[in-house]
Every structure is written in structure tokens, then in C-alpha cells.
Amino acid sequence: MGVWVDRERCVGAGMCALTAPDVFTQDDDGFSEMLPGSTAGTGDHPRVREAVRACPVGAVSLTDD
């Protein structure tokens, strides 16, 4: 199971980066992105699942790949 950040939907609330800072960060414009090389960036990680729930606009989601 993978993780997807829809950058067009993201409003920069930062809940994902606060919830799972070892997986997510915010770019220079404040929008969410996955940290390169993150070993916790799977949907099986409990904090990633919480980040999906915490996103106020649903920009973070789990994928089937």
C-alpha cells in the first residue's frame, strides 16, 4: 500500500507533516510532499494512516500499489 499527496488539492495546512514528520514535509510554498527516501512512507505505518485522516482537504490518500 502506498501513499499519495494530491498537490492540487493541498492547502498547506501541514497536518501530515506534523503527524508524520519522518514521512512528510512542506515545500518552499508550504505545500505537502513526501520526504525523499522515507522508509516509513507506506500505508502500513500508523502515523501515515493518521496523517491521511488528519488532512482537512483529503489531499493525502492511500493507494493500492
PDB file of N, CA and C in Angstrom:
ATOM      1  N   MET A   1       0.847  -1.171   0.000  1.00  0.00           N
ATOM      2  CA  MET A   1       0.000   0.000   0.000  1.00  0.00           C
ATOM      3  C   MET A   1       0.892   1.233   0.000  1.00  0.00           C
ATOM      4  N   GLY A   2       0.604   2.163  -0.882  1.00  0.00           N
ATOM      5  CA  GLY A   2       1.397   3.375  -0.994  1.00  0.00           C
ATOM      6  C   GLY A   2       0.662   4.599  -0.482  1.00  0.00           C
ATOM      7  N   VAL A   3       1.322   5.714  -0.567  1.00  0.00           N
ATOM      8  CA  VAL A   3       0.771   6.992  -0.101  1.00  0.00           C
ATOM      9  C   VAL A   3       0.852   7.986  -1.249  1.00  0.00           C
ATOM     10  N   TRP A   4      -0.197   8.781  -1.415  1.00  0.00           N
ATOM     11  CA  TRP A   4      -0.254   9.770  -2.484  1.00  0.00           C
ATOM     12  C   TRP A   4      -0.609  11.122  -1.898  1.00  0.00           C
ATOM     13  N   VAL A   5       0.077  12.169  -2.334  1.00  0.00           N
ATOM     14  CA  VAL A   5      -0.265  13.543  -1.958  1.00  0.00           C
ATOM     15  C   VAL A   5      -0.744  14.252  -3.214  1.00  0.00           C
ATOM     16  N   ASP A   6      -1.999  14.679  -3.215  1.00  0.00           N
ATOM     17  CA  ASP A   6      -2.574  15.430  -4.328  1.00  0.00           C
ATOM     18  C   ASP A   6      -2.217  16.897  -4.130  1.00  0.00           C
ATOM     19  N   ARG A   7      -1.173  17.327  -4.810  1.00  0.00           N
ATOM     20  CA  ARG A   7      -0.660  18.689  -4.615  1.00  0.00           C
ATOM     21  C   ARG A   7      -1.623  19.751  -5.126  1.00  0.00           C
ATOM     22  N   GLU A   8      -2.526  19.397  -6.010  1.00  0.00           N
ATOM     23  CA  GLU A   8      -3.519  20.370  -6.471  1.00  0.00           C
ATOM     24  C   GLU A   8      -4.601  20.599  -5.422  1.00  0.00           C
ATOM     25  N   ARG A   9      -4.842  19.611  -4.592  1.00  0.00           N
ATOM     26  CA  ARG A   9      -5.856  19.713  -3.545  1.00  0.00           C
ATOM     27  C   ARG A   9      -5.272  20.289  -2.249  1.00  0.00           C
ATOM     28  N   CYS A  10      -3.982  20.105  -2.043  1.00  0.00           N
ATOM     29  CA  CYS A  10      -3.314  20.524  -0.806  1.00  0.00           C
ATOM     30  C   CYS A  10      -3.468  22.034  -0.596  1.00  0.00           C
ATOM     31  N   VAL A  11      -3.782  22.421   0.654  1.00  0.00           N
ATOM     32  CA  VAL A  11      -3.900  23.841   1.006  1.00  0.00           C
ATOM     33  C   VAL A  11      -2.785  24.277   1.958  1.00  0.00           C
ATOM     34  N   GLY A  12      -1.876  23.377   2.267  1.00  0.00           N
ATOM     35  CA  GLY A  12      -0.746  23.719   3.119  1.00  0.00           C
ATOM     36  C   GLY A  12      -1.050  23.772   4.597  1.00  0.00           C
ATOM     37  N   ALA A  13      -2.047  23.029   5.043  1.00  0.00           N
ATOM     38  CA  ALA A  13      -2.388  23.029   6.471  1.00  0.00           C
ATOM     39  C   ALA A  13      -1.261  22.427   7.315  1.00  0.00           C
ATOM     40  N   GLY A  14      -0.499  21.508   6.748  1.00  0.00           N
ATOM     41  CA  GLY A  14       0.648  20.938   7.434  1.00  0.00           C
ATOM     42  C   GLY A  14       0.348  19.829   8.417  1.00  0.00           C
ATOM     43  N   MET A  15      -0.881  19.359   8.450  1.00  0.00           N
ATOM     44  CA  MET A  15      -1.235  18.301   9.396  1.00  0.00           C
ATOM     45  C   MET A  15      -0.459  17.013   9.134  1.00  0.00           C
ATOM     46  N   CYS A  16      -0.200  16.706   7.874  1.00  0.00           N
ATOM     47  CA  CYS A  16       0.550  15.485   7.555  1.00  0.00           C
ATOM     48  C   CYS A  16       1.979  15.590   8.085  1.00  0.00           C
ATOM     49  N   ALA A  17       2.616  16.738   7.879  1.00  0.00           N
ATOM     50  CA  ALA A  17       3.992  16.937   8.342  1.00  0.00           C
ATOM     51  C   ALA A  17       4.063  16.952   9.871  1.00  0.00           C
ATOM     52  N   LEU A  18       3.045  17.451  10.522  1.00  0.00           N
ATOM     53  CA  LEU A  18       3.008  17.432  11.987  1.00  0.00           C
ATOM     54  C   LEU A  18       2.753  16.031  12.524  1.00  0.00           C
ATOM     55  N   THR A  19       1.919  15.268  11.823  1.00  0.00           N
ATOM     56  CA  THR A  19       1.538  13.937  12.271  1.00  0.00           C
ATOM     57  C   THR A  19       2.610  12.903  11.979  1.00  0.00           C
ATOM     58  N   ALA A  20       3.219  12.977  10.815  1.00  0.00           N
ATOM     59  CA  ALA A  20       4.242  12.004  10.412  1.00  0.00           C
ATOM     60  C   ALA A  20       5.454  12.738   9.825  1.00  0.00           C
ATOM     61  N   PRO A  21       6.233  13.427  10.665  1.00  0.00           N
ATOM     62  CA  PRO A  21       7.347  14.235  10.161  1.00  0.00           C
ATOM     63  C   PRO A  21       8.472  13.423   9.536  1.00  0.00           C
ATOM     64  N   ASP A  22       8.498  12.126   9.774  1.00  0.00           N
ATOM     65  CA  ASP A  22       9.512  11.282   9.146  1.00  0.00           C
ATOM     66  C   ASP A  22       9.101  10.842   7.748  1.00  0.00           C
ATOM     67  N   VAL A  23       7.888  11.217   7.333  1.00  0.00           N
ATOM     68  CA  VAL A  23       7.373  10.834   6.013  1.00  0.00           C
ATOM     69  C   VAL A  23       7.063  12.061   5.157  1.00  0.00           C
ATOM     70  N   PHE A  24       6.486  13.097   5.757  1.00  0.00           N
ATOM     71  CA  PHE A  24       6.036  14.276   5.021  1.00  0.00           C
ATOM     72  C   PHE A  24       6.819  15.523   5.414  1.00  0.00           C
ATOM     73  N   THR A  25       6.886  16.450   4.476  1.00  0.00           N
ATOM     74  CA  THR A  25       7.438  17.777   4.730  1.00  0.00           C
ATOM     75  C   THR A  25       6.613  18.765   3.922  1.00  0.00           C
ATOM     76  N   GLN A  26       6.949  20.025   4.028  1.00  0.00           N
ATOM     77  CA  GLN A  26       6.293  21.048   3.227  1.00  0.00           C
ATOM     78  C   GLN A  26       7.345  21.729   2.364  1.00  0.00           C
ATOM     79  N   ASP A  27       6.992  21.986   1.110  1.00  0.00           N
ATOM     80  CA  ASP A  27       7.936  22.630   0.191  1.00  0.00           C
ATOM     81  C   ASP A  27       8.044  24.122   0.512  1.00  0.00           C
ATOM     82  N   ASP A  28       8.801  24.843  -0.291  1.00  0.00           N
ATOM     83  CA  ASP A  28       9.019  26.275  -0.046  1.00  0.00           C
ATOM     84  C   ASP A  28       7.744  27.099  -0.107  1.00  0.00           C
ATOM     85  N   ASP A  29       6.718  26.586  -0.795  1.00  0.00           N
ATOM     86  CA  ASP A  29       5.439  27.278  -0.878  1.00  0.00           C
ATOM     87  C   ASP A  29       4.469  26.830   0.209  1.00  0.00           C
ATOM     88  N   GLY A  30       4.883  25.870   1.052  1.00  0.00           N
ATOM     89  CA  GLY A  30       4.047  25.405   2.149  1.00  0.00           C
ATOM     90  C   GLY A  30       3.185  24.209   1.829  1.00  0.00           C
ATOM     91  N   PHE A  31       3.320  23.651   0.639  1.00  0.00           N
ATOM     92  CA  PHE A  31       2.505  22.505   0.258  1.00  0.00           C
ATOM     93  C   PHE A  31       3.192  21.197   0.617  1.00  0.00           C
ATOM     94  N   SER A  32       2.391  20.200   0.906  1.00  0.00           N
ATOM     95  CA  SER A  32       2.894  18.913   1.368  1.00  0.00           C
ATOM     96  C   SER A  32       3.599  18.139   0.268  1.00  0.00           C
ATOM     97  N   GLU A  33       4.619  17.383   0.692  1.00  0.00           N
ATOM     98  CA  GLU A  33       5.283  16.448  -0.201  1.00  0.00           C
ATOM     99  C   GLU A  33       5.914  15.346   0.646  1.00  0.00           C
ATOM    100  N   MET A  34       6.152  14.222   0.011  1.00  0.00           N
ATOM    101  CA  MET A  34       6.796  13.102   0.685  1.00  0.00           C
ATOM    102  C   MET A  34       8.291  13.409   0.796  1.00  0.00           C
ATOM    103  N   LEU A  35       8.876  13.011   1.890  1.00  0.00           N
ATOM    104  CA  LEU A  35      10.319  13.147   2.041  1.00  0.00           C
ATOM    105  C   LEU A  35      11.011  12.128   1.144  1.00  0.00           C
ATOM    106  N   PRO A  36      11.991  12.542   0.380  1.00  0.00           N
ATOM    107  CA  PRO A  36      12.713  11.593  -0.465  1.00  0.00           C
ATOM    108  C   PRO A  36      13.396  10.521   0.386  1.00  0.00           C
ATOM    109  N   GLY A  37      13.256   9.289  -0.026  1.00  0.00           N
ATOM    110  CA  GLY A  37      13.918   8.187   0.659  1.00  0.00           C
ATOM    111  C   GLY A  37      13.306   7.796   1.987  1.00  0.00           C
ATOM    112  N   SER A  38      12.113   8.275   2.273  1.00  0.00           N
ATOM    113  CA  SER A  38      11.463   7.933   3.532  1.00  0.00           C
ATOM    114  C   SER A  38      11.185   6.437   3.584  1.00  0.00           C
ATOM    115  N   THR A  39      11.643   5.796   4.651  1.00  0.00           N
ATOM    116  CA  THR A  39      11.408   4.361   4.795  1.00  0.00           C
ATOM    117  C   THR A  39      10.058   4.073   5.436  1.00  0.00           C
ATOM    118  N   ALA A  40       9.397   5.100   5.948  1.00  0.00           N
ATOM    119  CA  ALA A  40       8.103   4.911   6.603  1.00  0.00           C
ATOM    120  C   ALA A  40       6.948   5.300   5.692  1.00  0.00           C
ATOM    121  N   GLY A  41       7.230   5.573   4.424  1.00  0.00           N
ATOM    122  CA  GLY A  41       6.220   6.083   3.519  1.00  0.00           C
ATOM    123  C   GLY A  41       5.295   5.045   2.928  1.00  0.00           C
ATOM    124  N   THR A  42       4.780   4.178   3.764  1.00  0.00           N
ATOM    125  CA  THR A  42       3.793   3.212   3.301  1.00  0.00           C
ATOM    126  C   THR A  42       2.524   3.365   4.117  1.00  0.00           C
ATOM    127  N   GLY A  43       1.434   2.904   3.565  1.00  0.00           N
ATOM    128  CA  GLY A  43       0.156   2.992   4.248  1.00  0.00           C
ATOM    129  C   GLY A  43       0.057   2.104   5.465  1.00  0.00           C
ATOM    130  N   ASP A  44       1.038   1.223   5.650  1.00  0.00           N
ATOM    131  CA  ASP A  44       1.031   0.344   6.817  1.00  0.00           C
ATOM    132  C   ASP A  44       1.564   1.041   8.068  1.00  0.00           C
ATOM    133  N   HIS A  45       2.196   2.160   7.902  1.00  0.00           N
ATOM    134  CA  HIS A  45       2.768   2.910   9.018  1.00  0.00           C
ATOM    135  C   HIS A  45       1.629   3.617   9.757  1.00  0.00           C
ATOM    136  N   PRO A  46       1.475   3.420  11.072  1.00  0.00           N
ATOM    137  CA  PRO A  46       0.340   4.006  11.801  1.00  0.00           C
ATOM    138  C   PRO A  46       0.251   5.527  11.716  1.00  0.00           C
ATOM    139  N   ARG A  47       1.383   6.209  11.719  1.00  0.00           N
ATOM    140  CA  ARG A  47       1.339   7.677  11.637  1.00  0.00           C
ATOM    141  C   ARG A  47       0.913   8.150  10.248  1.00  0.00           C
ATOM    142  N   VAL A  48       1.217   7.361   9.218  1.00  0.00           N
ATOM    143  CA  VAL A  48       0.771   7.719   7.869  1.00  0.00           C
ATOM    144  C   VAL A  48      -0.746   7.613   7.792  1.00  0.00           C
ATOM    145  N   ARG A  49      -1.288   6.561   8.349  1.00  0.00           N
ATOM    146  CA  ARG A  49      -2.752   6.414   8.369  1.00  0.00           C
ATOM    147  C   ARG A  49      -3.400   7.577   9.121  1.00  0.00           C
ATOM    148  N   GLU A  50      -2.793   8.004  10.209  1.00  0.00           N
ATOM    149  CA  GLU A  50      -3.317   9.142  10.960  1.00  0.00           C
ATOM    150  C   GLU A  50      -3.193  10.428  10.142  1.00  0.00           C
ATOM    151  N   ALA A  51      -2.114  10.588   9.384  1.00  0.00           N
ATOM    152  CA  ALA A  51      -1.947  11.765   8.531  1.00  0.00           C
ATOM    153  C   ALA A  51      -3.023  11.817   7.458  1.00  0.00           C
ATOM    154  N   VAL A  52      -3.399  10.665   6.915  1.00  0.00           N
ATOM    155  CA  VAL A  52      -4.491  10.605   5.932  1.00  0.00           C
ATOM    156  C   VAL A  52      -5.779  11.117   6.573  1.00  0.00           C
ATOM    157  N   ARG A  53      -6.064  10.668   7.785  1.00  0.00           N
ATOM    158  CA  ARG A  53      -7.280  11.105   8.481  1.00  0.00           C
ATOM    159  C   ARG A  53      -7.207  12.574   8.874  1.00  0.00           C
ATOM    160  N   ALA A  54      -6.006  13.078   9.183  1.00  0.00           N
ATOM    161  CA  ALA A  54      -5.858  14.441   9.686  1.00  0.00           C
ATOM    162  C   ALA A  54      -5.930  15.511   8.599  1.00  0.00           C
ATOM    163  N   CYS A  55      -5.702  15.150   7.355  1.00  0.00           N
ATOM    164  CA  CYS A  55      -5.703  16.155   6.287  1.00  0.00           C
ATOM    165  C   CYS A  55      -7.101  16.758   6.138  1.00  0.00           C
ATOM    166  N   PRO A  56      -7.237  18.070   6.322  1.00  0.00           N
ATOM    167  CA  PRO A  56      -8.560  18.685   6.291  1.00  0.00           C
ATOM    168  C   PRO A  56      -9.215  18.728   4.911  1.00  0.00           C
ATOM    169  N   VAL A  57      -8.430  18.541   3.855  1.00  0.00           N
ATOM    170  CA  VAL A  57      -8.996  18.598   2.499  1.00  0.00           C
ATOM    171  C   VAL A  57      -8.860  17.274   1.746  1.00  0.00           C
ATOM    172  N   GLY A  58      -8.372  16.236   2.411  1.00  0.00           N
ATOM    173  CA  GLY A  58      -8.247  14.926   1.782  1.00  0.00           C
ATOM    174  C   GLY A  58      -7.169  14.854   0.713  1.00  0.00           C
ATOM    175  N   ALA A  59      -6.124  15.662   0.848  1.00  0.00           N
ATOM    176  CA  ALA A  59      -5.055  15.665  -0.151  1.00  0.00           C
ATOM    177  C   ALA A  59      -4.111  14.479   0.008  1.00  0.00           C
ATOM    178  N   VAL A  60      -4.092  13.856   1.176  1.00  0.00           N
ATOM    179  CA  VAL A  60      -3.240  12.691   1.427  1.00  0.00           C
ATOM    180  C   VAL A  60      -4.132  11.458   1.397  1.00  0.00           C
ATOM    181  N   SER A  61      -3.744  10.483   0.603  1.00  0.00           N
ATOM    182  CA  SER A  61      -4.552   9.268   0.499  1.00  0.00           C
ATOM    183  C   SER A  61      -3.668   8.044   0.367  1.00  0.00           C
ATOM    184  N   LEU A  62      -4.270   6.898   0.590  1.00  0.00           N
ATOM    185  CA  LEU A  62      -3.580   5.617   0.432  1.00  0.00           C
ATOM    186  C   LEU A  62      -3.894   5.060  -0.947  1.00  0.00           C
ATOM    187  N   THR A  63      -2.917   4.411  -1.553  1.00  0.00           N
ATOM    188  CA  THR A  63      -3.093   3.808  -2.868  1.00  0.00           C
ATOM    189  C   THR A  63      -2.915   2.293  -2.757  1.00  0.00           C
ATOM    190  N   ASP A  64      -3.358   1.589  -3.776  1.00  0.00           N
ATOM    191  CA  ASP A  64      -3.276   0.128  -3.763  1.00  0.00           C
ATOM    192  C   ASP A  64      -1.960  -0.411  -4.299  1.00  0.00           C
ATOM    193  N   ASP A  65      -1.033   0.445  -4.687  1.00  0.00           N
ATOM    194  CA  ASP A  65       0.221  -0.071  -5.270  1.00  0.00           C
ATOM    195  C   ASP A  65       1.278  -0.331  -4.256  1.00  0.00           C
TER     196      ASP A  65
END
